[in-house]
Amino acid sequence: MCDNHSRHSVDTRQRQAIDRTIHRHDFRPDALIETLHTAQETLGYLDRDTLAYIAEKLKIPPARVFGVATFYNHFRLKPKGNHTLAVCTGTACHVKGNDQILAWLGEQYHLRPGETTPDNHLSLVEVRCVGACALAPVIVSDGELIGKKNFDEAIRLIKEWIGDAT
C-alpha cells in the first residue's frame, strides 16, 4: 500500500490524491500523465518534491517524470500568478508584432514566457496559436481574448494589468 512517511515533503491532501490516482491505475507507470494532472490540481503546480514522490510511487526515474512535466505546456513547475497573460506567437500574430510585445516584456519587466513576476501578480505564457488569426495580433488576459491592437495599445493594456501607471 501507500507509504505515508515518504522522505518527500508533499502535503497530506496532495499525497492522498496522488496515491488514489496511482492505486486506481494499479501502480502502472503509464499513469504518469494522469498522476501529474492530479498532483497539479491539488497544489496548483508541480514542485520538485511532488515530482520525486510520483517517481518513487510509480517506480520510474525522476528524470522521466521531470521530462514529461516539462514537455507538456499544461504542467507548471512554479506557482501561477494571480493573472495570466498569453501572447500568441502564431504566424499571423508574429507578423503583426507580438514578438515585439514579448521582447518589451523581457526588457521592461524581465519577464519571459513561462515565468511569473516576483510578486506572483502576473504569469506570462507564450501560445503558438490561439486560433483567432483574423484578429491578429492577439493577446489573452485571464481568458479574455484581445485582438487587433497595435503595439502601443497592447502595451497600455498590459501596463494596466500589471498595475504600472507609467
JSON list of C-alpha atoms in Angstrom, two decimals:
[
{"chain": "A", "resi": 1, "resn": "MET", "atom": "CA", "xyz": [0.00, 0.00, 0.00]},
{"chain": "A", "resi": 2, "resn": "CYS", "atom": "CA", "xyz": [0.95, 3.65, 0.14]},
{"chain": "A", "resi": 3, "resn": "ASP", "atom": "CA", "xyz": [3.67, 4.82, 2.47]},
{"chain": "A", "resi": 4, "resn": "ASN", "atom": "CA", "xyz": [2.53, 7.94, 4.30]},
{"chain": "A", "resi": 5, "resn": "HIS", "atom": "CA", "xyz": [6.02, 8.53, 5.64]},
{"chain": "A", "resi": 6, "resn": "SER", "atom": "CA", "xyz": [7.73, 9.46, 2.40]},
{"chain": "A", "resi": 7, "resn": "ARG", "atom": "CA", "xyz": [11.03, 11.29, 2.56]},
{"chain": "A", "resi": 8, "resn": "HIS", "atom": "CA", "xyz": [9.47, 13.94, 0.29]},
{"chain": "A", "resi": 9, "resn": "SER", "atom": "CA", "xyz": [7.60, 16.89, 1.79]},
{"chain": "A", "resi": 10, "resn": "VAL", "atom": "CA", "xyz": [4.36, 16.54, -0.16]},
{"chain": "A", "resi": 11, "resn": "ASP", "atom": "CA", "xyz": [1.36, 17.75, 1.82]},
{"chain": "A", "resi": 12, "resn": "THR", "atom": "CA", "xyz": [-1.11, 15.16, 3.06]},
{"chain": "A", "resi": 13, "resn": "ARG", "atom": "CA", "xyz": [-4.04, 16.18, 0.85]},
{"chain": "A", "resi": 14, "resn": "GLN", "atom": "CA", "xyz": [-1.91, 16.13, -2.28]},
{"chain": "A", "resi": 15, "resn": "ARG", "atom": "CA", "xyz": [-0.22, 12.86, -1.32]},
{"chain": "A", "resi": 16, "resn": "GLN", "atom": "CA", "xyz": [-3.61, 11.21, -0.77]},
{"chain": "A", "resi": 17, "resn": "ALA", "atom": "CA", "xyz": [-4.89, 12.41, -4.15]},
{"chain": "A", "resi": 18, "resn": "ILE", "atom": "CA", "xyz": [-1.72, 11.16, -5.87]},
{"chain": "A", "resi": 19, "resn": "ASP", "atom": "CA", "xyz": [-1.93, 7.82, -4.08]},
{"chain": "A", "resi": 20, "resn": "ARG", "atom": "CA", "xyz": [-5.59, 7.36, -5.07]},
{"chain": "A", "resi": 21, "resn": "THR", "atom": "CA", "xyz": [-4.78, 8.02, -8.73]},
{"chain": "A", "resi": 22, "resn": "ILE", "atom": "CA", "xyz": [-1.79, 5.69, -8.71]},
{"chain": "A", "resi": 23, "resn": "HIS", "atom": "CA", "xyz": [-3.75, 2.97, -6.90]},
{"chain": "A", "resi": 24, "resn": "ARG", "atom": "CA", "xyz": [-6.67, 3.31, -9.34]},
{"chain": "A", "resi": 25, "resn": "HIS", "atom": "CA", "xyz": [-4.19, 2.55, -12.15]},
{"chain": "A", "resi": 26, "resn": "ASP", "atom": "CA", "xyz": [-2.60, -0.38, -10.29]},
{"chain": "A", "resi": 27, "resn": "PHE", "atom": "CA", "xyz": [0.71, 1.48, -9.85]},
{"chain": "A", "resi": 28, "resn": "ARG", "atom": "CA", "xyz": [1.37, 1.30, -13.61]},
{"chain": "A", "resi": 29, "resn": "PRO", "atom": "CA", "xyz": [3.99, 3.75, -14.92]},
{"chain": "A", "resi": 30, "resn": "ASP", "atom": "CA", "xyz": [1.69, 4.65, -17.82]},
{"chain": "A", "resi": 31, "resn": "ALA", "atom": "CA", "xyz": [-0.47, 6.51, -15.29]},
{"chain": "A", "resi": 32, "resn": "LEU", "atom": "CA", "xyz": [2.19, 9.23, -15.11]},
{"chain": "A", "resi": 33, "resn": "ILE", "atom": "CA", "xyz": [0.35, 11.95, -17.02]},
{"chain": "A", "resi": 34, "resn": "GLU", "atom": "CA", "xyz": [-2.91, 11.44, -15.15]},
{"chain": "A", "resi": 35, "resn": "THR", "atom": "CA", "xyz": [-0.97, 11.42, -11.87]},
{"chain": "A", "resi": 36, "resn": "LEU", "atom": "CA", "xyz": [0.73, 14.70, -12.80]},
{"chain": "A", "resi": 37, "resn": "HIS", "atom": "CA", "xyz": [-2.68, 16.22, -13.57]},
{"chain": "A", "resi": 38, "resn": "THR", "atom": "CA", "xyz": [-4.00, 15.07, -10.19]},
{"chain": "A", "resi": 39, "resn": "ALA", "atom": "CA", "xyz": [-0.98, 16.48, -8.37]},
{"chain": "A", "resi": 40, "resn": "GLN", "atom": "CA", "xyz": [-1.22, 19.83, -10.12]},
{"chain": "A", "resi": 41, "resn": "GLU", "atom": "CA", "xyz": [-4.95, 20.10, -9.45]},
{"chain": "A", "resi": 42, "resn": "THR", "atom": "CA", "xyz": [-4.37, 19.85, -5.70]},
{"chain": "A", "resi": 43, "resn": "LEU", "atom": "CA", "xyz": [-1.36, 22.19, -5.41]},
{"chain": "A", "resi": 44, "resn": "GLY", "atom": "CA", "xyz": [-1.71, 24.37, -8.49]},
{"chain": "A", "resi": 45, "resn": "TYR", "atom": "CA", "xyz": [1.75, 23.45, -9.76]},
{"chain": "A", "resi": 46, "resn": "LEU", "atom": "CA", "xyz": [4.30, 20.63, -9.59]},
{"chain": "A", "resi": 47, "resn": "ASP", "atom": "CA", "xyz": [7.17, 21.24, -7.20]},
{"chain": "A", "resi": 48, "resn": "ARG", "atom": "CA", "xyz": [10.35, 19.18, -7.01]},
{"chain": "A", "resi": 49, "resn": "ASP", "atom": "CA", "xyz": [9.21, 17.12, -4.02]},
{"chain": "A", "resi": 50, "resn": "THR", "atom": "CA", "xyz": [5.94, 16.24, -5.75]},
{"chain": "A", "resi": 51, "resn": "LEU", "atom": "CA", "xyz": [7.78, 15.06, -8.87]},
{"chain": "A", "resi": 52, "resn": "ALA", "atom": "CA", "xyz": [10.15, 12.97, -6.75]},
{"chain": "A", "resi": 53, "resn": "TYR", "atom": "CA", "xyz": [7.22, 11.48, -4.81]},
{"chain": "A", "resi": 54, "resn": "ILE", "atom": "CA", "xyz": [5.46, 10.49, -8.04]},
{"chain": "A", "resi": 55, "resn": "ALA", "atom": "CA", "xyz": [8.66, 8.94, -9.40]},
{"chain": "A", "resi": 56, "resn": "GLU", "atom": "CA", "xyz": [9.10, 6.94, -6.21]},
{"chain": "A", "resi": 57, "resn": "LYS", "atom": "CA", "xyz": [5.50, 5.71, -6.16]},
{"chain": "A", "resi": 58, "resn": "LEU", "atom": "CA", "xyz": [5.42, 4.76, -9.84]},
{"chain": "A", "resi": 59, "resn": "LYS", "atom": "CA", "xyz": [8.93, 3.30, -9.63]},
{"chain": "A", "resi": 60, "resn": "ILE", "atom": "CA", "xyz": [10.19, 5.28, -12.60]},
{"chain": "A", "resi": 61, "resn": "PRO", "atom": "CA", "xyz": [13.28, 7.50, -12.89]},
{"chain": "A", "resi": 62, "resn": "PRO", "atom": "CA", "xyz": [12.80, 11.07, -11.61]},
{"chain": "A", "resi": 63, "resn": "ALA", "atom": "CA", "xyz": [14.29, 12.34, -14.89]},
{"chain": "A", "resi": 64, "resn": "ARG", "atom": "CA", "xyz": [11.41, 10.74, -16.80]},
{"chain": "A", "resi": 65, "resn": "VAL", "atom": "CA", "xyz": [8.82, 12.40, -14.54]},
{"chain": "A", "resi": 66, "resn": "PHE", "atom": "CA", "xyz": [10.57, 15.76, -14.91]},
{"chain": "A", "resi": 67, "resn": "GLY", "atom": "CA", "xyz": [10.85, 15.26, -18.67]},
{"chain": "A", "resi": 68, "resn": "VAL", "atom": "CA", "xyz": [7.12, 14.64, -19.04]},
{"chain": "A", "resi": 69, "resn": "ALA", "atom": "CA", "xyz": [6.23, 17.53, -16.70]},
{"chain": "A", "resi": 70, "resn": "THR", "atom": "CA", "xyz": [8.38, 19.95, -18.70]},
{"chain": "A", "resi": 71, "resn": "PHE", "atom": "CA", "xyz": [7.38, 18.65, -22.13]},
{"chain": "A", "resi": 72, "resn": "TYR", "atom": "CA", "xyz": [3.68, 19.50, -21.83]},
{"chain": "A", "resi": 73, "resn": "ASN", "atom": "CA", "xyz": [2.73, 23.19, -21.59]},
{"chain": "A", "resi": 74, "resn": "HIS", "atom": "CA", "xyz": [-0.17, 22.38, -19.28]},
{"chain": "A", "resi": 75, "resn": "PHE", "atom": "CA", "xyz": [2.11, 21.49, -16.38]},
{"chain": "A", "resi": 76, "resn": "ARG", "atom": "CA", "xyz": [3.66, 24.25, -14.26]},
{"chain": "A", "resi": 77, "resn": "LEU", "atom": "CA", "xyz": [6.74, 23.85, -12.07]},
{"chain": "A", "resi": 78, "resn": "LYS", "atom": "CA", "xyz": [6.15, 27.14, -10.26]},
{"chain": "A", "resi": 79, "resn": "PRO", "atom": "CA", "xyz": [3.04, 28.76, -8.80]},
{"chain": "A", "resi": 80, "resn": "LYS", "atom": "CA", "xyz": [0.89, 30.56, -11.32]},
{"chain": "A", "resi": 81, "resn": "GLY", "atom": "CA", "xyz": [0.41, 34.30, -10.94]},
{"chain": "A", "resi": 82, "resn": "ASN", "atom": "CA", "xyz": [-2.86, 35.89, -9.92]},
{"chain": "A", "resi": 83, "resn": "HIS", "atom": "CA", "xyz": [-3.29, 36.93, -13.55]},
{"chain": "A", "resi": 84, "resn": "THR", "atom": "CA", "xyz": [-2.16, 35.25, -16.76]},
{"chain": "A", "resi": 85, "resn": "LEU", "atom": "CA", "xyz": [-1.16, 37.00, -19.95]},
{"chain": "A", "resi": 86, "resn": "ALA", "atom": "CA", "xyz": [-0.91, 34.75, -23.00]},
{"chain": "A", "resi": 87, "resn": "VAL", "atom": "CA", "xyz": [0.82, 36.14, -26.07]},
{"chain": "A", "resi": 88, "resn": "CYS", "atom": "CA", "xyz": [0.07, 34.36, -29.34]},
{"chain": "A", "resi": 89, "resn": "THR", "atom": "CA", "xyz": [3.17, 33.76, -31.47]},
{"chain": "A", "resi": 90, "resn": "GLY", "atom": "CA", "xyz": [1.46, 32.06, -34.40]},
{"chain": "A", "resi": 91, "resn": "THR", "atom": "CA", "xyz": [2.42, 33.25, -37.86]},
{"chain": "A", "resi": 92, "resn": "ALA", "atom": "CA", "xyz": [-0.26, 35.95, -38.19]},
{"chain": "A", "resi": 93, "resn": "CYS", "atom": "CA", "xyz": [0.40, 37.34, -34.70]},
{"chain": "A", "resi": 94, "resn": "HIS", "atom": "CA", "xyz": [4.16, 37.20, -35.17]},
{"chain": "A", "resi": 95, "resn": "VAL", "atom": "CA", "xyz": [3.94, 39.11, -38.46]},
{"chain": "A", "resi": 96, "resn": "LYS", "atom": "CA", "xyz": [1.71, 41.71, -36.79]},
{"chain": "A", "resi": 97, "resn": "GLY", "atom": "CA", "xyz": [4.14, 42.35, -33.93]},
{"chain": "A", "resi": 98, "resn": "ASN", "atom": "CA", "xyz": [3.55, 40.07, -30.97]},
{"chain": "A", "resi": 99, "resn": "ASP", "atom": "CA", "xyz": [7.26, 39.21, -30.93]},
{"chain": "A", "resi": 100, "resn": "GLN", "atom": "CA", "xyz": [7.82, 42.90, -30.08]},
{"chain": "A", "resi": 101, "resn": "ILE", "atom": "CA", "xyz": [5.44, 42.60, -27.13]},
{"chain": "A", "resi": 102, "resn": "LEU", "atom": "CA", "xyz": [7.36, 39.60, -25.79]},
{"chain": "A", "resi": 103, "resn": "ALA", "atom": "CA", "xyz": [10.66, 41.47, -26.24]},
{"chain": "A", "resi": 104, "resn": "TRP", "atom": "CA", "xyz": [9.22, 44.51, -24.45]},
{"chain": "A", "resi": 105, "resn": "LEU", "atom": "CA", "xyz": [8.03, 42.40, -21.51]},
{"chain": "A", "resi": 106, "resn": "GLY", "atom": "CA", "xyz": [11.51, 40.91, -21.26]},
{"chain": "A", "resi": 107, "resn": "GLU", "atom": "CA", "xyz": [13.21, 44.30, -21.32]},
{"chain": "A", "resi": 108, "resn": "GLN", "atom": "CA", "xyz": [10.73, 46.21, -19.17]},
{"chain": "A", "resi": 109, "resn": "TYR", "atom": "CA", "xyz": [9.82, 43.61, -16.55]},
{"chain": "A", "resi": 110, "resn": "HIS", "atom": "CA", "xyz": [12.46, 40.88, -17.03]},
{"chain": "A", "resi": 111, "resn": "LEU", "atom": "CA", "xyz": [9.52, 38.57, -17.69]},
{"chain": "A", "resi": 112, "resn": "ARG", "atom": "CA", "xyz": [9.88, 35.76, -20.17]},
{"chain": "A", "resi": 113, "resn": "PRO", "atom": "CA", "xyz": [7.36, 33.14, -21.33]},
{"chain": "A", "resi": 114, "resn": "GLY", "atom": "CA", "xyz": [6.76, 30.56, -18.62]},
{"chain": "A", "resi": 115, "resn": "GLU", "atom": "CA", "xyz": [7.72, 32.98, -15.85]},
{"chain": "A", "resi": 116, "resn": "THR", "atom": "CA", "xyz": [5.79, 34.84, -13.17]},
{"chain": "A", "resi": 117, "resn": "THR", "atom": "CA", "xyz": [6.55, 38.25, -11.69]},
{"chain": "A", "resi": 118, "resn": "PRO", "atom": "CA", "xyz": [8.29, 38.05, -8.28]},
{"chain": "A", "resi": 119, "resn": "ASP", "atom": "CA", "xyz": [5.12, 39.29, -6.56]},
{"chain": "A", "resi": 120, "resn": "ASN", "atom": "CA", "xyz": [3.09, 36.48, -8.24]},
{"chain": "A", "resi": 121, "resn": "HIS", "atom": "CA", "xyz": [0.89, 39.13, -9.85]},
{"chain": "A", "resi": 122, "resn": "LEU", "atom": "CA", "xyz": [1.34, 38.09, -13.49]},
{"chain": "A", "resi": 123, "resn": "SER", "atom": "CA", "xyz": [2.33, 34.92, -15.34]},
{"chain": "A", "resi": 124, "resn": "LEU", "atom": "CA", "xyz": [3.40, 35.16, -18.97]},
{"chain": "A", "resi": 125, "resn": "VAL", "atom": "CA", "xyz": [2.57, 32.35, -21.37]},
{"chain": "A", "resi": 126, "resn": "GLU", "atom": "CA", "xyz": [3.62, 32.03, -24.99]},
{"chain": "A", "resi": 127, "resn": "VAL", "atom": "CA", "xyz": [0.97, 30.30, -27.09]},
{"chain": "A", "resi": 128, "resn": "ARG", "atom": "CA", "xyz": [1.82, 29.01, -30.56]},
{"chain": "A", "resi": 129, "resn": "CYS", "atom": "CA", "xyz": [-1.65, 29.82, -31.91]},
{"chain": "A", "resi": 130, "resn": "VAL", "atom": "CA", "xyz": [-4.94, 30.70, -30.24]},
{"chain": "A", "resi": 131, "resn": "GLY", "atom": "CA", "xyz": [-6.93, 30.10, -33.42]},
{"chain": "A", "resi": 132, "resn": "ALA", "atom": "CA", "xyz": [-8.06, 33.70, -33.89]},
{"chain": "A", "resi": 133, "resn": "CYS", "atom": "CA", "xyz": [-5.76, 34.68, -36.75]},
{"chain": "A", "resi": 134, "resn": "ALA", "atom": "CA", "xyz": [-8.29, 37.13, -38.22]},
{"chain": "A", "resi": 135, "resn": "LEU", "atom": "CA", "xyz": [-7.92, 39.19, -35.03]},
{"chain": "A", "resi": 136, "resn": "ALA", "atom": "CA", "xyz": [-4.10, 39.24, -35.08]},
{"chain": "A", "resi": 137, "resn": "PRO", "atom": "CA", "xyz": [-2.21, 40.29, -33.16]},
{"chain": "A", "resi": 138, "resn": "VAL", "atom": "CA", "xyz": [-3.88, 38.50, -30.26]},
{"chain": "A", "resi": 139, "resn": "ILE", "atom": "CA", "xyz": [-3.16, 38.52, -26.54]},
{"chain": "A", "resi": 140, "resn": "VAL", "atom": "CA", "xyz": [-5.27, 36.78, -23.92]},
{"chain": "A", "resi": 141, "resn": "SER", "atom": "CA", "xyz": [-5.60, 38.21, -20.42]},
{"chain": "A", "resi": 142, "resn": "ASP", "atom": "CA", "xyz": [-7.17, 35.88, -17.85]},
{"chain": "A", "resi": 143, "resn": "GLY", "atom": "CA", "xyz": [-9.03, 34.10, -20.63]},
{"chain": "A", "resi": 144, "resn": "GLU", "atom": "CA", "xyz": [-10.26, 37.29, -22.33]},
{"chain": "A", "resi": 145, "resn": "LEU", "atom": "CA", "xyz": [-9.13, 37.44, -25.94]},
{"chain": "A", "resi": 146, "resn": "ILE", "atom": "CA", "xyz": [-7.98, 40.86, -27.11]},
{"chain": "A", "resi": 147, "resn": "GLY", "atom": "CA", "xyz": [-7.18, 41.34, -30.78]},
{"chain": "A", "resi": 148, "resn": "LYS", "atom": "CA", "xyz": [-6.40, 43.96, -33.39]},
{"chain": "A", "resi": 149, "resn": "LYS", "atom": "CA", "xyz": [-4.41, 46.18, -31.03]},
{"chain": "A", "resi": 150, "resn": "ASN", "atom": "CA", "xyz": [-1.30, 47.94, -32.23]},
{"chain": "A", "resi": 151, "resn": "PHE", "atom": "CA", "xyz": [1.89, 47.76, -30.17]},
{"chain": "A", "resi": 152, "resn": "ASP", "atom": "CA", "xyz": [1.20, 50.95, -28.18]},
{"chain": "A", "resi": 153, "resn": "GLU", "atom": "CA", "xyz": [-2.40, 49.95, -27.40]},
{"chain": "A", "resi": 154, "resn": "ALA", "atom": "CA", "xyz": [-1.32, 46.48, -26.30]},
{"chain": "A", "resi": 155, "resn": "ILE", "atom": "CA", "xyz": [1.44, 47.88, -24.08]},
{"chain": "A", "resi": 156, "resn": "ARG", "atom": "CA", "xyz": [-1.01, 50.32, -22.47]},
{"chain": "A", "resi": 157, "resn": "LEU", "atom": "CA", "xyz": [-3.37, 47.43, -21.65]},
{"chain": "A", "resi": 158, "resn": "ILE", "atom": "CA", "xyz": [-0.55, 45.27, -20.30]},
{"chain": "A", "resi": 159, "resn": "LYS", "atom": "CA", "xyz": [0.65, 48.12, -18.07]},
{"chain": "A", "resi": 160, "resn": "GLU", "atom": "CA", "xyz": [-2.89, 48.44, -16.70]},
{"chain": "A", "resi": 161, "resn": "TRP", "atom": "CA", "xyz": [-3.00, 44.70, -15.94]},
{"chain": "A", "resi": 162, "resn": "ILE", "atom": "CA", "xyz": [0.41, 44.79, -14.29]},
{"chain": "A", "resi": 163, "resn": "GLY", "atom": "CA", "xyz": [-0.53, 47.90, -12.34]},
{"chain": "A", "resi": 164, "resn": "ASP", "atom": "CA", "xyz": [2.17, 50.10, -13.89]},
{"chain": "A", "resi": 165, "resn": "ALA", "atom": "CA", "xyz": [0.77, 53.60, -14.33]},
{"chain": "A", "resi": 166, "resn": "THR", "atom": "CA", "xyz": [3.82, 54.94, -16.21]}
]
